[in-house]
Coordinates of C-alpha atoms and ligand atoms in Angstrom, one line a residue:
X1 CA 162.9 119.2 -44.0
X2 CA 162.5 122.5 -41.8
X3 CA 163.8 125.8 -43.9
X4 CA 167.5 126.5 -42.9
X5 CA 170.3 129.0 -43.0
X6 CA 173.6 127.3 -42.4
X7 CA 176.8 129.3 -41.8
X8 CA 180.2 128.1 -41.2
X9 CA 182.6 130.3 -41.2
X10 CA 185.6 127.9 -39.8
X11 CA 188.6 127.6 -42.4
X12 CA 189.7 123.9 -42.0
X13 CA 193.8 122.8 -42.8
X14 CA 193.4 119.1 -42.7
X15 CA 196.5 116.4 -42.4
X16 CA 199.7 116.0 -41.2
X17 CA 201.6 119.4 -40.3
X18 CA 198.6 121.3 -40.2
X19 CA 199.6 122.6 -36.7
X20 CA 202.5 124.6 -38.4
X21 CA 200.2 126.5 -40.3
X22 CA 198.9 128.6 -37.0
X23 CA 201.1 131.5 -37.8
X24 CA 200.0 131.7 -41.6
X25 CA 196.1 131.8 -41.0
X26 CA 196.5 134.0 -38.0
X27 CA 198.2 136.3 -39.5
X28 CA 195.4 136.4 -42.2
X29 CA 193.1 137.1 -39.8
X30 CA 195.5 140.4 -39.0
X31 CA 196.5 139.2 -35.4
X32 CA 199.6 140.9 -34.1
X33 CA 199.4 139.2 -30.3
X34 CA 197.6 136.1 -29.7
X35 CA 196.6 134.1 -26.5
X36 CA 197.6 130.4 -26.7
X37 CA 195.6 129.0 -24.2
X38 CA 196.3 124.9 -23.5
X39 CA 195.3 122.2 -21.0
X40 CA 196.9 119.9 -18.3
X41 CA 200.0 119.4 -20.2
X42 CA 199.7 116.6 -23.3
X43 CA 200.4 119.3 -25.5
X44 CA 203.5 120.6 -23.6
X45 CA 204.6 117.1 -23.2
X46 CA 204.4 116.3 -27.1
X47 CA 206.1 119.2 -28.0
X48 CA 202.8 120.2 -29.8
X49 CA 203.1 123.8 -28.3
X50 CA 206.3 124.8 -28.8
X51 CA 205.6 123.9 -32.1
X52 CA 202.8 126.1 -32.7
X53 CA 204.3 129.1 -30.5
X54 CA 207.4 128.8 -32.7
X55 CA 205.3 129.1 -35.7
X56 CA 203.2 132.2 -34.7
X57 CA 206.4 133.9 -33.9
X58 CA 207.9 132.8 -37.3
X59 CA 204.9 134.9 -38.8
X60 CA 205.6 137.8 -36.4
X61 CA 202.9 137.4 -33.8
X62 CA 203.6 137.8 -30.3
X63 CA 202.2 135.5 -28.0
X64 CA 201.0 135.2 -24.1
X65 CA 200.6 131.7 -23.0
X66 CA 197.9 130.6 -20.6
X67 CA 197.4 126.6 -19.7
X68 CA 195.6 124.7 -17.2
X69 CA 192.3 124.4 -18.6
X70 CA 191.1 121.1 -17.2
X71 CA 188.3 118.4 -18.9
X72 CA 184.9 120.0 -18.1
X73 CA 186.8 123.8 -18.2
X74 CA 185.9 125.7 -15.3
X75 CA 184.3 129.4 -15.3
X76 CA 187.2 130.6 -13.1
X77 CA 190.2 130.4 -15.7
X78 CA 187.8 131.5 -18.5
X79 CA 187.5 135.0 -16.1
X80 CA 191.6 134.9 -15.5
X81 CA 191.5 134.5 -19.6
X82 CA 189.4 137.4 -20.4
X83 CA 191.2 139.4 -17.9
X84 CA 194.5 138.7 -19.2
X85 CA 193.5 139.0 -22.9
X86 CA 192.2 142.6 -22.0
X87 CA 195.4 143.3 -20.0
X88 CA 198.0 142.0 -22.9
X89 CA 195.6 143.6 -25.7
X90 CA 195.6 139.9 -27.5
X91 CA 193.5 140.1 -30.9
X92 CA 193.1 136.4 -31.1
X93 CA 192.7 133.5 -29.0
X94 CA 194.3 130.4 -30.3
X95 CA 193.3 126.6 -28.6
X96 CA 195.8 124.2 -28.7
X97 CA 193.7 120.9 -27.2
X98 CA 190.4 119.3 -26.9
X99 CA 186.9 120.5 -26.7
X100 CA 187.6 121.6 -23.0
X101 CA 190.4 123.6 -24.2
X102 CA 188.5 125.4 -27.3
X103 CA 185.4 126.1 -25.0
X104 CA 187.3 128.0 -22.6
X105 CA 188.9 129.9 -25.4
X106 CA 185.6 130.9 -26.7
X107 CA 184.6 131.9 -23.4
X108 CA 187.4 134.0 -22.9
X109 CA 187.0 135.6 -26.2
X110 CA 183.5 136.6 -25.5
X111 CA 184.5 137.5 -22.2
X112 CA 187.3 139.7 -23.2
X113 CA 185.2 142.6 -25.1
X114 CA 182.3 142.3 -22.2
X115 CA 182.0 144.6 -19.5
X116 CA 179.5 142.1 -17.4
X117 CA 179.2 138.7 -15.9
X118 CA 180.4 136.0 -18.2
X119 CA 178.4 133.5 -16.5
X120 CA 175.1 135.5 -17.9
X121 CA 176.1 134.2 -21.2
X122 CA 176.1 130.6 -19.8
X123 CA 172.9 131.0 -18.3
X124 CA 171.4 132.5 -21.5
X125 CA 170.3 135.5 -20.0
X126 CA 172.8 137.8 -22.4
X127 CA 173.9 136.5 -26.0
X128 CA 177.6 137.9 -26.5
X129 CA 177.2 139.7 -29.9
X130 CA 181.5 140.3 -30.5
X131 CA 183.9 137.9 -29.5
X132 CA 188.0 138.2 -30.4
X133 CA 188.7 135.8 -33.1
X134 CA 189.1 131.9 -31.6
X135 CA 191.2 129.8 -33.8
X136 CA 192.4 126.1 -32.6
X137 CA 194.6 123.2 -33.1
X138 CA 192.7 120.2 -32.2
X139 CA 194.2 117.7 -30.4
X140 CA 191.3 114.9 -29.8
X141 CA 188.3 114.1 -32.4
X142 CA 185.4 114.4 -30.0
X143 CA 183.7 117.4 -29.3
X144 CA 183.2 119.2 -32.3
X145 CA 184.0 122.7 -30.7
X146 CA 186.5 123.4 -33.7
X147 CA 183.2 124.4 -35.7
X148 CA 180.2 124.7 -33.6
X149 CA 178.9 127.5 -32.1
X150 CA 178.8 126.4 -28.5
X151 CA 181.0 126.4 -25.0
X152 CA 180.4 124.6 -22.2
X153 CA 181.6 125.5 -18.9
X154 CA 181.2 124.3 -15.5
X155 CA 181.1 126.7 -12.7
X156 CA 182.9 125.6 -9.5
X157 CA 180.2 124.6 -7.9
X158 CA 179.4 122.1 -10.7
X159 CA 177.0 123.8 -12.7
X160 CA 177.7 122.9 -16.0
X161 CA 175.9 125.2 -18.8
X162 CA 176.3 126.2 -22.3
X163 CA 176.4 129.6 -24.3
X164 CA 175.5 129.3 -27.9
X165 CA 176.6 132.5 -30.2
X166 CA 177.9 132.8 -33.7
X167 CA 180.3 134.9 -32.1
X168 CA 182.4 132.3 -31.3
X169 CA 182.6 129.7 -33.9
X170 CA 186.5 129.6 -34.6
X171 CA 187.8 131.1 -37.7
X172 CA 190.3 128.5 -38.5
X173 CA 190.7 124.9 -37.6
X174 CA 193.9 123.2 -38.1
X175 CA 193.4 119.5 -37.7
X176 CA 196.7 116.8 -37.9
X177 CA 195.1 113.3 -37.2
X178 CA 198.8 112.4 -35.9
X179 CA 198.3 114.6 -33.0
X180 CA 196.1 112.1 -32.0
X181 CA 198.0 109.2 -31.3
X182 CA 198.8 109.8 -28.2
X183 CA 195.5 109.6 -26.7
X184 CA 194.9 107.2 -24.2
X185 CA 192.3 104.3 -25.3
X186 CA 189.7 105.8 -23.0
X187 CA 190.0 109.1 -24.3
X188 CA 189.5 107.8 -27.8
X189 CA 186.7 106.0 -27.3
X190 CA 184.6 108.8 -25.5
X191 CA 185.3 111.0 -28.2
X192 CA 183.8 108.8 -30.3
X193 CA 180.8 108.2 -28.2
X194 CA 180.1 112.3 -27.8
X195 CA 180.6 112.0 -31.7
X196 CA 177.8 109.2 -32.2
X197 CA 175.4 111.3 -29.6
X198 CA 176.0 114.5 -31.9
X199 CA 174.8 112.4 -34.7
X200 CA 171.9 110.8 -33.0
X201 CA 170.6 114.3 -31.5
X202 CA 169.9 115.0 -34.7
X203 CA 168.6 111.8 -35.8
X204 CA 166.0 111.6 -33.2
X205 CA 164.2 114.5 -35.0
X206 CA 160.3 115.0 -35.3
X207 CA 160.3 116.6 -38.5
X208 CA 159.6 114.6 -41.9
X209 CA 160.8 114.4 -44.8
X210 CA 164.8 114.5 -44.0
X211 CA 166.2 111.4 -45.8
X212 CA 169.4 112.7 -47.2
X213 CA 170.6 114.2 -43.4
X214 CA 169.0 110.6 -42.1
X215 CA 171.6 109.1 -44.5
X216 CA 174.4 111.4 -43.5
X217 CA 173.7 110.6 -40.0
X218 CA 173.7 106.7 -40.9
X219 CA 177.2 107.2 -42.6
X220 CA 178.8 109.0 -40.2
X221 CA 177.8 106.8 -37.3
X222 CA 178.9 103.3 -40.0
X223 CA 182.4 105.0 -40.4
X224 CA 182.7 105.6 -36.5
X225 CA 182.0 101.9 -35.8
X226 CA 184.3 101.2 -38.4
X227 CA 187.0 103.2 -37.3
X228 CA 187.1 103.3 -33.3
X229 CA 188.1 99.7 -33.6
X230 CA 190.7 100.1 -35.7
X231 CA 192.1 103.3 -33.5
X232 CA 191.9 101.4 -30.5
X233 CA 193.7 98.7 -31.8
X234 CA 196.5 100.6 -33.3
X235 CA 196.6 104.1 -32.1
X236 CA 198.8 105.4 -35.0
X237 CA 196.6 104.0 -38.1
X238 CA 196.5 107.3 -39.6
X239 CA 193.5 106.5 -41.5
X240 CA 191.1 105.3 -38.9
X241 CA 192.5 108.7 -36.8
X242 CA 191.9 111.1 -39.7
X243 CA 188.3 109.6 -40.5
X244 CA 187.4 110.2 -36.9
X245 CA 188.8 113.5 -37.0
X246 CA 186.6 114.6 -39.7
X247 CA 183.7 112.4 -37.9
X248 CA 184.0 114.5 -35.3
X249 CA 183.5 118.0 -36.9
X250 CA 180.9 117.5 -39.2
X251 CA 179.2 115.3 -36.3
X252 CA 178.8 118.8 -34.7
X253 CA 179.1 121.3 -37.1
X254 CA 175.7 120.7 -38.3
X255 CA 176.2 119.3 -41.6
X256 CA 173.9 116.4 -40.8
X257 CA 171.0 118.5 -38.6
X258 CA 170.0 121.1 -40.9
X259 CA 166.5 121.0 -42.0
X260 CA 166.1 118.7 -38.7
X261 CA 164.1 119.9 -35.7
X262 CA 166.9 118.3 -33.1
X263 CA 166.5 116.6 -29.3
X264 CA 169.3 117.2 -27.2
X265 CA 167.9 115.9 -24.2
X266 CA 170.4 113.4 -23.7
X267 CA 173.1 115.9 -23.8
X268 CA 171.0 118.2 -21.1
X269 CA 171.0 114.9 -18.7
X270 CA 174.3 114.1 -19.2
X271 CA 175.9 117.6 -18.5
X272 CA 174.4 117.5 -15.2
X273 CA 176.3 113.9 -14.4
X274 CA 179.7 115.2 -15.7
X275 CA 179.0 118.7 -13.9
X276 CA 178.2 116.4 -10.5
X277 CA 181.0 113.4 -11.0
X278 CA 183.4 115.4 -13.0
X279 CA 183.3 112.2 -15.4
X280 CA 184.3 112.7 -19.0
X281 CA 181.6 113.9 -21.3
X282 CA 181.3 110.8 -24.2
X283 CA 181.6 108.6 -20.9
X284 CA 178.4 110.0 -19.5
X285 CA 176.6 110.0 -22.8
X286 CA 177.7 106.2 -23.1
X287 CA 175.5 105.6 -20.4
X288 CA 172.6 108.1 -21.4
X289 CA 172.2 107.9 -24.5
X290 CA 170.8 104.0 -24.6
X291 CA 169.0 104.3 -21.6
X292 CA 166.7 107.3 -23.3
X293 CA 166.7 105.6 -26.7
X294 CA 165.1 103.0 -24.5
X295 CA 162.4 105.2 -22.8
X296 CA 161.7 106.5 -26.5
X297 CA 160.7 103.4 -27.7
X298 CA 158.7 101.9 -25.2
X299 CA 157.2 105.2 -23.8
X300 CA 157.7 108.2 -26.5
X301 CA 157.5 107.0 -30.3
X302 CA 160.8 106.2 -30.7
X303 CA 160.4 102.9 -32.2
X304 CA 160.3 103.8 -36.1
X305 CA 163.5 105.9 -35.7
X306 CA 165.1 103.5 -33.2
X307 CA 164.3 100.4 -35.7
X308 CA 165.7 102.4 -38.6
X309 CA 168.7 102.8 -37.3
X310 CA 169.0 99.3 -36.1
X311 CA 168.4 98.1 -39.6
X312 CA 170.8 100.5 -41.1
X313 CA 173.6 101.1 -39.0
X314 CA 173.4 98.0 -36.5
X315 CA 172.7 95.2 -39.0
X316 CA 169.7 94.0 -37.5
X317 CA 167.4 91.9 -40.1
X318 CA 164.4 94.4 -41.2
X319 CA 162.1 91.5 -41.5
X320 CA 162.7 90.2 -37.7
X321 CA 160.3 90.4 -35.1
X322 CA 158.4 93.7 -34.4
X323 CA 159.2 97.5 -34.7
X324 CA 159.8 97.5 -31.0
X325 CA 161.7 94.5 -31.1
X326 CA 164.1 95.7 -34.2
X327 CA 164.8 98.9 -32.5
X328 CA 165.5 97.1 -28.9
X329 CA 168.1 95.0 -30.6
X330 CA 169.8 97.9 -32.5
X331 CA 169.9 99.6 -28.7
X332 CA 171.2 96.4 -27.5
X333 CA 174.0 96.2 -30.4
X334 CA 174.7 99.5 -29.6
X335 CA 175.4 99.3 -26.0
X336 CA 177.6 96.1 -26.6
X337 CA 179.9 98.1 -29.2
X338 CA 180.3 100.8 -26.7
X339 CA 181.0 98.4 -24.1
X340 CA 183.5 96.4 -26.5
X341 CA 185.3 99.8 -26.4
X342 CA 186.2 100.2 -22.9
X343 CA 183.3 102.6 -22.6
X344 CA 180.5 102.4 -19.4
X345 CA 176.9 102.1 -20.0
X346 CA 175.7 102.1 -16.7
X347 CA 175.7 104.5 -13.8
X348 CA 177.5 101.8 -11.8
X349 CA 180.1 101.5 -14.0
X350 CA 180.4 105.0 -14.7
X351 CA 180.8 105.8 -10.9
X352 CA 177.3 108.0 -10.6
X353 CA 174.8 106.9 -7.9
X354 CA 171.2 106.1 -8.1
X355 CA 170.4 108.0 -4.9
X356 CA 171.4 111.3 -6.4
X357 CA 168.7 111.0 -9.0
X358 CA 166.7 113.7 -7.8
X359 CA 169.7 115.8 -7.3
X360 CA 170.3 115.7 -10.6
X361 CA 167.0 116.3 -11.8
X362 CA 166.9 119.5 -9.6
X363 CA 170.0 120.7 -11.8
X364 CA 168.6 119.9 -14.7
X365 CA 165.7 122.4 -13.7
X366 CA 163.1 121.0 -16.5
X367 CA 160.4 123.0 -15.2
X368 CA 162.5 126.4 -15.8
X369 CA 163.6 125.3 -19.5
X370 CA 162.2 123.5 -22.3
X371 CA 164.7 120.1 -22.8
X372 CA 164.3 117.4 -26.0
X373 CA 162.5 118.2 -29.0
X374 CA 161.4 114.7 -29.7
X375 CA 161.2 113.7 -26.4
X376 CA 160.2 116.4 -24.0
X377 CA 162.1 115.7 -20.7
X378 CA 160.2 116.7 -17.3
X379 CA 160.6 115.7 -14.0
X380 CA 159.5 112.3 -14.3
X381 CA 161.0 111.6 -17.7
X382 CA 164.2 112.9 -16.8
X383 CA 163.6 110.7 -13.5
X384 CA 162.8 107.8 -15.5
X385 CA 166.0 108.1 -18.3
X386 CA 168.2 108.4 -15.4
X387 CA 166.7 105.0 -13.4
X388 CA 167.0 103.2 -16.6
X389 CA 170.9 104.4 -16.7
X390 CA 170.9 102.1 -13.2
X391 CA 170.3 99.1 -15.0
X392 CA 173.8 97.0 -16.4
Ligands
LIG401 O1 194.7 118.6 -20.9 P1 195.5 118.2 -21.7 O2 197.0 117.7 -20.9 O3 195.4 118.5 -23.0 O4 194.8 116.3 -21.8 C1 193.4 116.0 -22.2 C2 192.0 115.8 -21.4 O5 192.6 115.2 -20.1 C3 193.5 115.0 -22.9 N1 194.1 115.0 -24.3 C4 193.7 116.0 -25.3 N2 194.2 115.6 -26.6 C5 195.4 114.9 -26.2 C6 195.2 114.3 -24.6 N3 195.9 113.1 -24.3 C7 196.9 113.1 -25.0 N4 197.1 113.5 -26.2 C8 196.4 113.9 -26.8 N5 196.5 114.6 -28.3 O6 192.5 114.0 -22.7 C9 191.6 114.7 -22.3 C10 189.8 115.2 -22.4 O7 190.2 116.4 -23.0 P2 188.9 117.4 -23.4 O8 189.3 118.7 -24.1 O9 188.4 117.4 -21.9 O10 188.0 116.0 -24.3 P3 186.6 116.9 -25.4 O11 187.4 117.2 -26.8 O12 186.3 115.2 -25.3 O13 185.9 117.9 -24.6 C11 185.1 117.4 -23.5 C12 184.6 119.1 -23.4 O14 183.7 119.5 -24.2 C13 182.4 119.8 -24.1 C14 181.7 118.4 -23.1 O15 180.8 119.0 -22.2 C15 183.4 118.9 -22.2 O16 183.1 119.7 -21.1 N6 181.3 119.8 -25.4 C16 181.6 120.9 -25.7 C17 180.9 120.8 -27.3 C18 180.8 121.9 -27.9 N7 181.7 123.1 -27.7 O17 180.4 122.2 -29.3 C19 179.7 120.2 -27.3 C20 179.5 118.6 -26.9 O18 178.3 118.0 -26.3 C21 180.4 118.8 -25.6 O19 179.1 119.0 -24.5
LIG402 ZN1 178.2 116.1 -26.8

């Protein structure tokens, strides 16, 4: 196991009515004026936004609202929000929505206290050392942004990059599983695919002696396999939604990743897909991850890890066939599960094009940065994984 420091500054309030604590939690941070940031209207239609604003008002906190965040949130709105936050002198950014809204809020929070170009943070030429406090009311179990150190933003030309900074970790996250009842099935499934990918990015580790976190990863995956079909069958199944919501948080707040070198190559490959095609991030991962696993099994020493996953999570017989055979059977079962939940597992099903592969690899810029710790991605390996995504 690697040495680690684990710091989660986020206070979680979980359960029915959690959003009603917005005012109390904001006040506890000393906030007087909050920028309430939201998406393309789901929280307006459900009445959630009005409830959150009322909670803030009841606590004596003034509000300024900024909506319009789209999935794969855009840099332009982050800049607009940062300027608004400065002009209105807000002292808290409260995100009401999913990963896109929270990521946009984090960009605003960092940009509001910075004189320079916000995009520098996403190109990682600068790291924000300070940010306005961020709080969130989560409406979709998916990206895990409610307690992660990341903010992923897309520039208007399709370049999608992530900022990583302790300063933007949310100070509080209000998690009410009932708020996710209104999610369309495709968003529910895409969100779960993203959580599974967050676990797998950590599972594929070159670190030895990490049995505890292996088992935590496997437990989270088993719970998602159990609860996603239940939530798709009955969108108002509270316990299924609750288990998925907390799975999304612990899949990405590093509970199951500490002490391990982590891969993250599949995320880099996917971010180019959602940057170019504006697809749902989780759907893109449902295409990329099984292909990446297959490449890792066949060419990069991934058979043992994948066979362990296949046996412990996907129910493959530990005595059947060879290690590689068990690994490939596990990948087949993973793909079948994703497809049974309505997700794409090929370029064709996602709407991506094989002829775009050279462009995707150019955008990935593997020669400019180190991508992948279990499987190092260069131009040739990235191309090979994208090629595998083209097979049905
Ligand atoms: O904008 P609204 O109207 O709210 O609609 C959203 C959006 O269309 C809708 N939605 C959300 N909650 C709903 C709802 N519809 C009905 N009822 C509800 N309760 O769902 C759609 C998707 O929302 P979005 O926020 O985009 O989803 P998600 O949470 O999957 O976030 C995806 C973004 O997060 C990034 C992804 O790259 C992508 O840009 N990620 C962020 C990470 C992080 N910050 O740590 C890590 C991830 O790996 C990921 O890269
Ligand atoms: Zn993700």
